[in-house]
PDB file of C-alpha atoms and ligand atoms in Angstrom:
ATOM      1  CA  MET H 254      -0.906   8.437 -17.644  1.00 78.00           C
ATOM      2  CA  ARG H 255      -0.682   6.835 -14.091  1.00 94.00           C
ATOM      3  CA  LYS H 256       1.591   8.543 -11.181  1.00 95.00           C
ATOM      4  CA  LYS H 257       3.855   7.182  -9.286  1.00 98.00           C
ATOM      5  CA  ILE H 258       3.100   6.472  -5.537  1.00 98.00           C
ATOM      6  CA  ILE H 259       5.554   5.666  -2.785  1.00 98.00           C
ATOM      7  CA  VAL H 260       4.496   4.650   0.650  1.00 99.00           C
ATOM      8  CA  GLY H 261       6.455   3.379   3.512  1.00 98.00           C
ATOM      9  CA  ASN H 262       5.012   1.409   6.177  1.00 98.00           C
ATOM     10  CA  TRP H 263       7.126   1.652   8.853  1.00 98.00           C
ATOM     11  CA  LYS H 264       5.359  -1.958  10.644  1.00 98.00           C
ATOM     12  CA  MET H 265       6.114  -1.809  15.044  1.00 98.00           C
ATOM     13  CA  ASN H 266       9.745   1.066  14.587  1.00 98.00           C
ATOM     14  CA  LEU H 267      10.744   3.976  15.677  1.00 98.00           C
ATOM     15  CA  ASP H 268      10.561   5.755  18.589  1.00 98.00           C
ATOM     16  CA  TYR H 269       8.386   9.217  18.749  1.00 98.00           C
ATOM     17  CA  PRO H 270      11.959  11.579  18.377  1.00 98.00           C
ATOM     18  CA  GLN H 271      12.827   9.018  15.299  1.00 98.00           C
ATOM     19  CA  ALA H 272       9.381   9.085  13.924  1.00 98.00           C
ATOM     20  CA  MET H 273      10.147  12.428  13.694  1.00 98.00           C
ATOM     21  CA  GLY H 274      13.123  12.876  12.991  1.00 98.00           C
ATOM     22  CA  LEU H 275      12.344  10.274   9.564  1.00 98.00           C
ATOM     23  CA  VAL H 276      10.095  13.113   8.036  1.00 98.00           C
ATOM     24  CA  ASP H 277      11.829  16.117   8.707  1.00 98.00           C
ATOM     25  CA  ARG H 278      13.976  14.135   6.132  1.00 98.00           C
ATOM     26  CA  VAL H 279      12.545  13.138   3.792  1.00 98.00           C
ATOM     27  CA  ILE H 280      10.629  16.104   3.714  1.00 98.00           C
ATOM     28  CA  GLN H 281      14.604  17.641   3.504  1.00 97.00           C
ATOM     29  CA  LEU H 282      15.494  15.905   0.092  1.00 98.00           C
ATOM     30  CA  THR H 283      12.104  15.795  -1.282  1.00 98.00           C
ATOM     31  CA  ASP H 284       9.984  19.058  -2.939  1.00 97.00           C
ATOM     32  CA  ASP H 285       6.466  19.684  -4.274  1.00 96.00           C
ATOM     33  CA  ALA H 286       7.701  19.872  -7.785  1.00 96.00           C
ATOM     34  CA  MET H 287       8.172  15.665  -7.350  1.00 96.00           C
ATOM     35  CA  LYS H 288       5.346  14.159  -9.315  1.00 97.00           C
ATOM     36  CA  THR H 289       5.809  11.476  -7.619  1.00 98.00           C
ATOM     37  CA  GLN H 290       3.191  10.585  -4.665  1.00 98.00           C
ATOM     38  CA  ILE H 291       4.970  10.705  -1.004  1.00 98.00           C
ATOM     39  CA  VAL H 292       2.955   7.974   1.663  1.00 98.00           C
ATOM     40  CA  LEU H 293       3.859   7.821   5.173  1.00 98.00           C
ATOM     41  CA  ALA H 294       2.099   5.810   7.017  1.00 99.00           C
ATOM     42  CA  PRO H 295       3.327   5.789  10.765  1.00 98.00           C
ATOM     43  CA  PRO H 296       2.015   3.899  13.939  1.00 98.00           C
ATOM     44  CA  PHE H 297      -1.543   4.910  15.163  1.00 98.00           C
ATOM     45  CA  PRO H 298       0.104   7.609  17.707  1.00 98.00           C
ATOM     46  CA  TYR H 299       2.160   8.950  15.616  1.00 98.00           C
ATOM     47  CA  ILE H 300      -0.332  10.354  12.745  1.00 98.00           C
ATOM     48  CA  SER H 301      -1.656  13.352  13.871  1.00 98.00           C
ATOM     49  CA  GLU H 302       1.407  14.536  14.139  1.00 98.00           C
ATOM     50  CA  VAL H 303       3.198  13.379  10.873  1.00 98.00           C
ATOM     51  CA  GLU H 304       0.571  14.845   9.759  1.00 98.00           C
ATOM     52  CA  LEU H 305       1.013  18.052  11.209  1.00 97.00           C
ATOM     53  CA  GLN H 306       4.636  18.197  10.105  1.00 97.00           C
ATOM     54  CA  VAL H 307       4.009  17.181   6.134  1.00 97.00           C
ATOM     55  CA  MET H 308       0.728  19.700   7.096  1.00 95.00           C
ATOM     56  CA  LEU H 309       1.505  22.502   3.942  1.00 94.00           C
ATOM     57  CA  ARG H 310       3.539  19.399   1.089  1.00 96.00           C
ATOM     58  CA  THR H 311       0.978  18.983  -1.557  1.00 96.00           C
ATOM     59  CA  ASN H 312       2.997  15.485  -2.554  1.00 97.00           C
ATOM     60  CA  ILE H 313       2.791  13.701   0.716  1.00 98.00           C
ATOM     61  CA  ILE H 314       0.627  12.607   3.528  1.00 98.00           C
ATOM     62  CA  VAL H 315      -0.535  10.089   5.952  1.00 98.00           C
ATOM     63  CA  ALA H 316      -1.885   5.901   5.786  1.00 98.00           C
ATOM     64  CA  ALA H 317      -2.387   4.455   9.238  1.00 98.00           C
ATOM     65  CA  GLN H 318      -1.742  -0.193   8.874  1.00 98.00           C
ATOM     66  CA  ASN H 319      -4.367  -0.871   9.445  1.00 98.00           C
ATOM     67  CA  CYS H 320      -8.371   0.546  10.931  1.00 98.00           C
ATOM     68  CA  SER H 321     -11.330  -1.924  12.966  1.00 98.00           C
ATOM     69  CA  ASP H 322     -13.965  -3.735  10.976  1.00 98.00           C
ATOM     70  CA  LYS H 323     -16.238  -2.459  12.637  1.00 98.00           C
ATOM     71  CA  ASP H 324     -18.202   0.886  12.415  1.00 97.00           C
ATOM     72  CA  LYS H 325     -17.083   2.845  16.654  1.00 98.00           C
ATOM     73  CA  GLY H 326     -18.873   0.797  19.928  1.00 98.00           C
ATOM     74  CA  ALA H 327     -17.276  -1.698  22.666  1.00 98.00           C
ATOM     75  CA  PHE H 328     -14.676  -2.243  20.900  1.00 98.00           C
ATOM     76  CA  THR H 329     -11.467  -1.606  23.380  1.00 98.00           C
ATOM     77  CA  GLY H 330      -8.225  -0.976  21.794  1.00 98.00           C
ATOM     78  CA  GLU H 331     -10.236  -0.920  17.922  1.00 98.00           C
ATOM     79  CA  VAL H 332      -9.240   1.665  15.849  1.00 98.00           C
ATOM     80  CA  SER H 333     -12.031   2.487  13.778  1.00 98.00           C
ATOM     81  CA  ALA H 334     -11.993   4.941   9.840  1.00 98.00           C
ATOM     82  CA  ALA H 335     -13.890   7.504  10.887  1.00 98.00           C
ATOM     83  CA  ILE H 336     -11.348   8.565  13.741  1.00 98.00           C
ATOM     84  CA  LEU H 337      -8.253   7.836  11.586  1.00 98.00           C
ATOM     85  CA  ARG H 338      -9.853  10.131   8.729  1.00 98.00           C
ATOM     86  CA  SER H 339     -10.949  12.372  11.182  1.00 98.00           C
ATOM     87  CA  ILE H 340      -7.010  12.676  12.176  1.00 97.00           C
ATOM     88  CA  GLY H 341      -6.191  14.016   9.153  1.00 97.00           C
ATOM     89  CA  ALA H 342      -5.488   9.545   7.256  1.00 98.00           C
ATOM     90  CA  GLU H 343      -6.111   9.312   3.854  1.00 98.00           C
ATOM     91  CA  MET H 344      -5.429   6.197   3.407  1.00 98.00           C
ATOM     92  CA  VAL H 345      -5.334   3.115   5.002  1.00 99.00           C
ATOM     93  CA  ILE H 346      -3.154  -0.070   4.140  1.00 99.00           C
ATOM     94  CA  ILE H 347      -5.726  -3.071   4.858  1.00 98.00           C
ATOM     95  CA  GLY H 348      -4.549  -7.294   4.564  1.00 98.00           C
ATOM     96  CA  HIS H 349      -1.400  -6.475   4.706  1.00 98.00           C
ATOM     97  CA  SER H 350       0.230 -10.690   5.396  1.00 98.00           C
ATOM     98  CA  GLU H 351       1.676  -9.966   8.425  1.00 98.00           C
ATOM     99  CA  ARG H 352      -1.809  -8.643   9.597  1.00 98.00           C
ATOM    100  CA  ARG H 353      -3.790 -11.982   7.059  1.00 98.00           C
ATOM    101  CA  THR H 354      -0.617 -14.406   8.576  1.00 97.00           C
ATOM    102  CA  TYR H 355      -0.627 -13.197  12.965  1.00 98.00           C
ATOM    103  CA  PHE H 356      -3.985 -11.307  13.519  1.00 98.00           C
ATOM    104  CA  ASN H 357      -6.104 -14.284  11.756  1.00 97.00           C
ATOM    105  CA  GLU H 358      -7.783 -11.519   8.882  1.00 98.00           C
ATOM    106  CA  THR H 359      -9.433 -13.585   6.799  1.00 97.00           C
ATOM    107  CA  ASP H 360     -10.565 -12.344   2.754  1.00 97.00           C
ATOM    108  CA  ASP H 361     -14.571 -11.193   4.635  1.00 97.00           C
ATOM    109  CA  VAL H 362     -12.774  -9.260   7.912  1.00 98.00           C
ATOM    110  CA  VAL H 363     -10.397  -8.040   5.003  1.00 98.00           C
ATOM    111  CA  ALA H 364     -13.803  -6.599   2.453  1.00 98.00           C
ATOM    112  CA  GLU H 365     -15.311  -5.135   5.812  1.00 98.00           C
ATOM    113  CA  LYS H 366     -12.192  -3.130   6.333  1.00 98.00           C
ATOM    114  CA  VAL H 367     -12.560  -1.813   2.810  1.00 98.00           C
ATOM    115  CA  LYS H 368     -16.195  -0.919   3.300  1.00 98.00           C
ATOM    116  CA  ARG H 369     -15.016   0.683   6.499  1.00 98.00           C
ATOM    117  CA  THR H 370     -11.927   3.126   4.748  1.00 98.00           C
ATOM    118  CA  LEU H 371     -14.272   3.479   1.655  1.00 98.00           C
ATOM    119  CA  GLU H 372     -17.001   4.539   4.498  1.00 98.00           C
ATOM    120  CA  ASN H 373     -15.140   6.848   6.184  1.00 98.00           C
ATOM    121  CA  ASN H 374     -13.415   8.992   2.788  1.00 98.00           C
ATOM    122  CA  LEU H 375     -10.384   6.806   3.344  1.00 98.00           C
ATOM    123  CA  LYS H 376      -8.429   5.129   0.299  1.00 98.00           C
ATOM    124  CA  PRO H 377      -7.560   1.606   0.850  1.00 98.00           C
ATOM    125  CA  ILE H 378      -4.135   0.796  -0.186  1.00 99.00           C
ATOM    126  CA  PHE H 379      -5.670  -3.634  -0.804  1.00 98.00           C
ATOM    127  CA  CYS H 380      -3.075  -5.501  -0.242  1.00 98.00           C
ATOM    128  CA  CYS H 381      -2.835  -9.242  -1.479  1.00 98.00           C
ATOM    129  CA  GLY H 382       0.318 -11.671  -2.341  1.00 98.00           C
ATOM    130  CA  GLU H 383       1.273 -15.569  -2.496  1.00 98.00           C
ATOM    131  CA  THR H 384       3.173 -17.656   0.080  1.00 98.00           C
ATOM    132  CA  LYS H 385       6.345 -19.412  -1.114  1.00 98.00           C
ATOM    133  CA  GLU H 386       4.826 -23.275  -0.857  1.00 98.00           C
ATOM    134  CA  GLN H 387       1.637 -20.897  -3.107  1.00 98.00           C
ATOM    135  CA  ARG H 388       4.191 -20.122  -5.668  1.00 98.00           C
ATOM    136  CA  ASP H 389       6.510 -23.099  -5.829  1.00 98.00           C
ATOM    137  CA  GLY H 390       2.941 -24.591  -6.540  1.00 98.00           C
ATOM    138  CA  GLY H 391       2.185 -22.520  -8.805  1.00 98.00           C
ATOM    139  CA  ASN H 392      -1.049 -21.597  -7.900  1.00 98.00           C
ATOM    140  CA  GLN H 393       0.057 -17.275  -7.167  1.00 98.00           C
ATOM    141  CA  LEU H 394      -2.794 -16.281  -9.993  1.00 98.00           C
ATOM    142  CA  ASP H 395      -5.018 -18.021  -8.775  1.00 98.00           C
ATOM    143  CA  VAL H 396      -3.899 -16.931  -4.779  1.00 98.00           C
ATOM    144  CA  VAL H 397      -4.816 -13.994  -5.665  1.00 98.00           C
ATOM    145  CA  LYS H 398      -7.677 -14.303  -8.446  1.00 98.00           C
ATOM    146  CA  THR H 399      -9.106 -15.382  -4.810  1.00 98.00           C
ATOM    147  CA  GLN H 400      -7.717 -13.005  -2.569  1.00 98.00           C
ATOM    148  CA  LEU H 401      -9.203  -9.494  -5.306  1.00 98.00           C
ATOM    149  CA  THR H 402     -12.574 -11.499  -5.881  1.00 98.00           C
ATOM    150  CA  LYS H 403     -13.812 -11.789  -2.029  1.00 98.00           C
ATOM    151  CA  GLY H 404     -12.017  -9.008  -1.285  1.00 97.00           C
ATOM    152  CA  LEU H 405     -12.874  -6.475  -3.266  1.00 98.00           C
ATOM    153  CA  PHE H 406     -14.859  -7.299  -5.986  1.00 97.00           C
ATOM    154  CA  HIS H 407     -17.723  -6.945  -3.473  1.00 95.00           C
ATOM    155  CA  LEU H 408     -17.462  -2.842  -4.053  1.00 98.00           C
ATOM    156  CA  ASN H 409     -19.022  -0.568  -7.375  1.00 97.00           C
ATOM    157  CA  LYS H 410     -17.648   1.134 -10.004  1.00 97.00           C
ATOM    158  CA  GLU H 411     -17.019   3.798  -7.560  1.00 97.00           C
ATOM    159  CA  GLN H 412     -16.363   2.031  -4.531  1.00 98.00           C
ATOM    160  CA  ILE H 413     -13.139   0.564  -6.568  1.00 98.00           C
ATOM    161  CA  VAL H 414     -11.786   3.950  -8.043  1.00 97.00           C
ATOM    162  CA  ASN H 415     -10.717   5.076  -4.895  1.00 98.00           C
ATOM    163  CA  VAL H 416      -8.633   1.921  -4.072  1.00 98.00           C
ATOM    164  CA  ILE H 417      -4.928   0.673  -4.068  1.00 98.00           C
ATOM    165  CA  VAL H 418      -3.650  -2.523  -4.725  1.00 98.00           C
ATOM    166  CA  ALA H 419      -0.428  -3.664  -3.412  1.00 98.00           C
ATOM    167  CA  TYR H 420       1.075  -7.058  -4.716  1.00 98.00           C
ATOM    168  CA  GLU H 421       2.631  -8.056  -2.058  1.00 98.00           C
ATOM    169  CA  PRO H 422       4.400 -11.764  -2.544  1.00 98.00           C
ATOM    170  CA  VAL H 423       4.351 -13.013   0.902  1.00 98.00           C
ATOM    171  CA  TRP H 424       7.473 -14.762   0.309  1.00 98.00           C
ATOM    172  CA  ALA H 425       9.508 -11.766  -1.463  1.00 98.00           C
ATOM    173  CA  ILE H 426       8.251  -9.655   2.946  1.00 98.00           C
ATOM    174  CA  GLY H 427      10.843  -8.472   4.671  1.00 96.00           C
ATOM    175  CA  THR H 428      13.600 -11.324   3.225  1.00 97.00           C
ATOM    176  CA  GLY H 429      15.274  -9.044   0.820  1.00 96.00           C
ATOM    177  CA  VAL H 430      14.884 -11.065  -1.671  1.00 97.00           C
ATOM    178  CA  ASN H 431      12.257  -9.538  -4.052  1.00 98.00           C
ATOM    179  CA  ALA H 432      10.532 -10.292  -6.998  1.00 98.00           C
ATOM    180  CA  THR H 433      12.106 -10.113 -10.401  1.00 98.00           C
ATOM    181  CA  ALA H 434      10.616  -7.858 -12.891  1.00 98.00           C
ATOM    182  CA  LYS H 435       9.298 -10.204 -14.853  1.00 98.00           C
ATOM    183  CA  GLN H 436       6.886 -12.207 -12.410  1.00 98.00           C
ATOM    184  CA  ALA H 437       6.524  -8.694 -10.980  1.00 98.00           C
ATOM    185  CA  GLN H 438       5.073  -7.705 -13.813  1.00 98.00           C
ATOM    186  CA  GLU H 439       3.087 -11.206 -15.199  1.00 98.00           C
ATOM    187  CA  MET H 440       0.662 -10.457 -11.806  1.00 98.00           C
ATOM    188  CA  HIS H 441       0.140  -6.453 -11.482  1.00 98.00           C
ATOM    189  CA  GLN H 442      -0.865  -8.017 -15.298  1.00 98.00           C
ATOM    190  CA  HIS H 443      -2.990 -10.393 -14.288  1.00 98.00           C
ATOM    191  CA  ILE H 444      -4.141  -7.957 -11.252  1.00 98.00           C
ATOM    192  CA  ARG H 445      -5.632  -5.495 -14.037  1.00 98.00           C
ATOM    193  CA  ASN H 446      -7.470  -8.427 -16.494  1.00 98.00           C
ATOM    194  CA  LEU H 447      -9.153  -9.776 -13.411  1.00 98.00           C
ATOM    195  CA  ILE H 448      -9.961  -5.167 -12.351  1.00 98.00           C
ATOM    196  CA  LYS H 449     -10.965  -5.197 -16.196  1.00 98.00           C
ATOM    197  CA  ASP H 450     -13.053  -7.950 -16.959  1.00 98.00           C
ATOM    198  CA  LYS H 451     -14.819  -6.566 -13.669  1.00 98.00           C
ATOM    199  CA  PHE H 452     -15.053  -3.019 -13.306  1.00 98.00           C
ATOM    200  CA  GLY H 453     -14.463  -2.659 -17.186  1.00 98.00           C
ATOM    201  CA  ALA H 454     -11.133  -0.709 -19.161  1.00 98.00           C
ATOM    202  CA  ASN H 455     -11.332   2.845 -17.995  1.00 97.00           C
ATOM    203  CA  VAL H 456     -10.741   1.462 -14.847  1.00 97.00           C
ATOM    204  CA  SER H 457      -8.320  -0.933 -14.373  1.00 98.00           C
ATOM    205  CA  ASP H 458      -6.495   1.370 -17.229  1.00 97.00           C
ATOM    206  CA  ASN H 459      -6.339   3.751 -13.822  1.00 97.00           C
ATOM    207  CA  ILE H 460      -6.259   1.599 -10.430  1.00 98.00           C
ATOM    208  CA  SER H 461      -2.886   1.424  -8.876  1.00 98.00           C
ATOM    209  CA  ILE H 462      -0.868  -1.539  -9.121  1.00 98.00           C
ATOM    210  CA  LEU H 463       1.813  -1.404  -6.370  1.00 98.00           C
ATOM    211  CA  TYR H 464       4.932  -4.042  -5.402  1.00 98.00           C
ATOM    212  CA  GLY H 465       5.918  -4.260  -2.453  1.00 98.00           C
ATOM    213  CA  GLY H 466       8.510  -6.900  -1.075  1.00 98.00           C
ATOM    214  CA  SER H 467      11.906  -6.433  -0.507  1.00 98.00           C
ATOM    215  CA  VAL H 468      12.006  -2.905  -2.033  1.00 98.00           C
ATOM    216  CA  ASN H 469      15.369  -1.031  -1.965  1.00 98.00           C
ATOM    217  CA  ALA H 470      17.586   2.101  -3.738  1.00 98.00           C
ATOM    218  CA  LYS H 471      19.391  -0.626  -5.773  1.00 98.00           C
ATOM    219  CA  ASN H 472      16.079  -2.777  -7.168  1.00 98.00           C
ATOM    220  CA  ALA H 473      13.148   0.550  -7.270  1.00 98.00           C
ATOM    221  CA  ALA H 474      14.183   1.368 -10.506  1.00 98.00           C
ATOM    222  CA  GLN H 475      14.119  -1.559 -12.090  1.00 98.00           C
ATOM    223  CA  ILE H 476      11.107  -2.997 -11.599  1.00 98.00           C
ATOM    224  CA  PHE H 477       9.263   0.430 -10.698  1.00 98.00           C
ATOM    225  CA  SER H 478       9.125   0.556 -14.789  1.00 97.00           C
ATOM    226  CA  CYS H 479       7.649  -2.408 -15.177  1.00 97.00           C
ATOM    227  CA  LYS H 480       4.677  -1.580 -17.177  1.00 97.00           C
ATOM    228  CA  ASP H 481       1.690  -2.093 -15.278  1.00 98.00           C
ATOM    229  CA  VAL H 482       3.463  -1.278 -11.622  1.00 98.00           C
ATOM    230  CA  ASP H 483       2.784   1.683 -10.821  1.00 98.00           C
ATOM    231  CA  GLY H 484       4.934   2.336  -7.537  1.00 98.00           C
ATOM    232  CA  GLY H 485       5.596   0.482  -3.936  1.00 98.00           C
ATOM    233  CA  LEU H 486       4.741  -0.350  -0.565  1.00 98.00           C
ATOM    234  CA  VAL H 487       7.859  -0.289   1.255  1.00 98.00           C
ATOM    235  CA  GLY H 488       8.679  -1.338   4.650  1.00 98.00           C
ATOM    236  CA  GLY H 489      12.423  -1.933   5.910  1.00 98.00           C
ATOM    237  CA  ALA H 490      14.258   0.647   3.131  1.00 98.00           C
ATOM    238  CA  SER H 491      11.110   3.242   4.167  1.00 98.00           C
ATOM    239  CA  LEU H 492      13.501   3.815   8.200  1.00 98.00           C
ATOM    240  CA  VAL H 493      16.053   4.861   5.841  1.00 98.00           C
ATOM    241  CA  ALA H 494      15.364   8.762   5.036  1.00 98.00           C
ATOM    242  CA  ASP H 495      18.115   8.465   2.779  1.00 98.00           C
ATOM    243  CA  GLU H 496      17.706   5.263   1.540  1.00 98.00           C
ATOM    244  CA  PHE H 497      14.057   5.701   0.890  1.00 98.00           C
ATOM    245  CA  VAL H 498      14.233   9.071  -0.955  1.00 98.00           C
ATOM    246  CA  GLU H 499      16.344   7.091  -3.485  1.00 98.00           C
ATOM    247  CA  ILE H 500      12.721   4.886  -3.877  1.00 98.00           C
ATOM    248  CA  ILE H 501      11.196   8.498  -4.078  1.00 98.00           C
ATOM    249  CA  LYS H 502      13.941   9.798  -7.384  1.00 98.00           C
ATOM    250  CA  ALA H 503      14.024   6.212  -9.466  1.00 98.00           C
ATOM    251  CA  ALA H 504      10.042   6.152  -9.396  1.00 98.00           C
ATOM    252  CA  GLU H 505      10.546  10.015 -10.304  1.00 97.00           C
ATOM    253  CA  LEU H 506      12.457   9.809 -12.798  1.00 96.00           C
ATOM    254  CA  LEU H 507       9.379   7.482 -14.620  1.00 95.00           C
ATOM    255  CA  ASN H 508       6.989   9.621 -14.500  1.00 89.00           C
ATOM    256  CA  CYS H 509       8.457  12.239 -16.289  1.00 65.00           C
TER     257      CYS H 509
HETATM  258  P1  PGA V 198       8.914  -4.928   3.086  1.00 86.96           P
HETATM  259  O1  PGA V 198       8.233  -4.872   3.376  1.00 86.96           O
HETATM  260  O2  PGA V 198       9.404  -3.548   1.742  1.00 86.96           O
HETATM  261  O3  PGA V 198      10.631  -5.214   4.681  1.00 86.96           O
HETATM  262  O4  PGA V 198       9.828  -5.748   2.956  1.00 86.96           O
HETATM  263  C1  PGA V 198       7.460  -4.640   2.451  1.00 86.96           C
HETATM  264  C2  PGA V 198       6.126  -4.424   3.618  1.00 86.96           C
HETATM  265  O5  PGA V 198       5.860  -5.166   4.084  1.00 86.96           O
HETATM  266  O6  PGA V 198       4.632  -3.500   2.715  1.00 86.96           O
END
């Protein structure tokens, strides 16, 4: 059975003391007996320190929020997958809609980043999702199919098993309007079916598909209880330790 995964995407928030305080509290309020995989995705400068803080915990790991599509070299200001791996990151969020929108990341760039992460033994958390206009036009299933096809389907079977997919409808991110359980399940099932068609049932049965977009302590249980929803990619609510841990607990109940 797939175990739930809860990722806290801090985005560009929290100063250093606040970040350390948040990790301390999450550590205090959770324990290694929990089966849920907890993933913290702080800004780059905090990754090493957060990694040190959670080192003795078996169920908390650290992710980066982005990496370069380049291997290494003269790319001032960029951070490579190899660098992230060398400081203890285990996952990287790739293709978040904020990266696609504000930093012009195309499907091709996203596909390259997926490759860089896998080459460096990092697991990509591959984000996909439609805009409001695309959903209003009834095109959400096609939009996500194209994103998956261009961003992930260049991989082989050995590579795809290391990918985590996150469905994040753009209209739900940071808006307080989450997808309903029905909308989430429909899309997650669609994603799993596409993966099945491309890579086979063994891969699609085991791949984790997370939901992201205004997840909070109130709606988490309902969304996570959908058959094809394997946890959450949480933004705003991951900045408040007590609420983030409530979300982890909602996932944990479904693991039992
Ligand atoms: P949100 O963000 O939970 O604040 O909506 C989710 C995300 O962008 O990963």
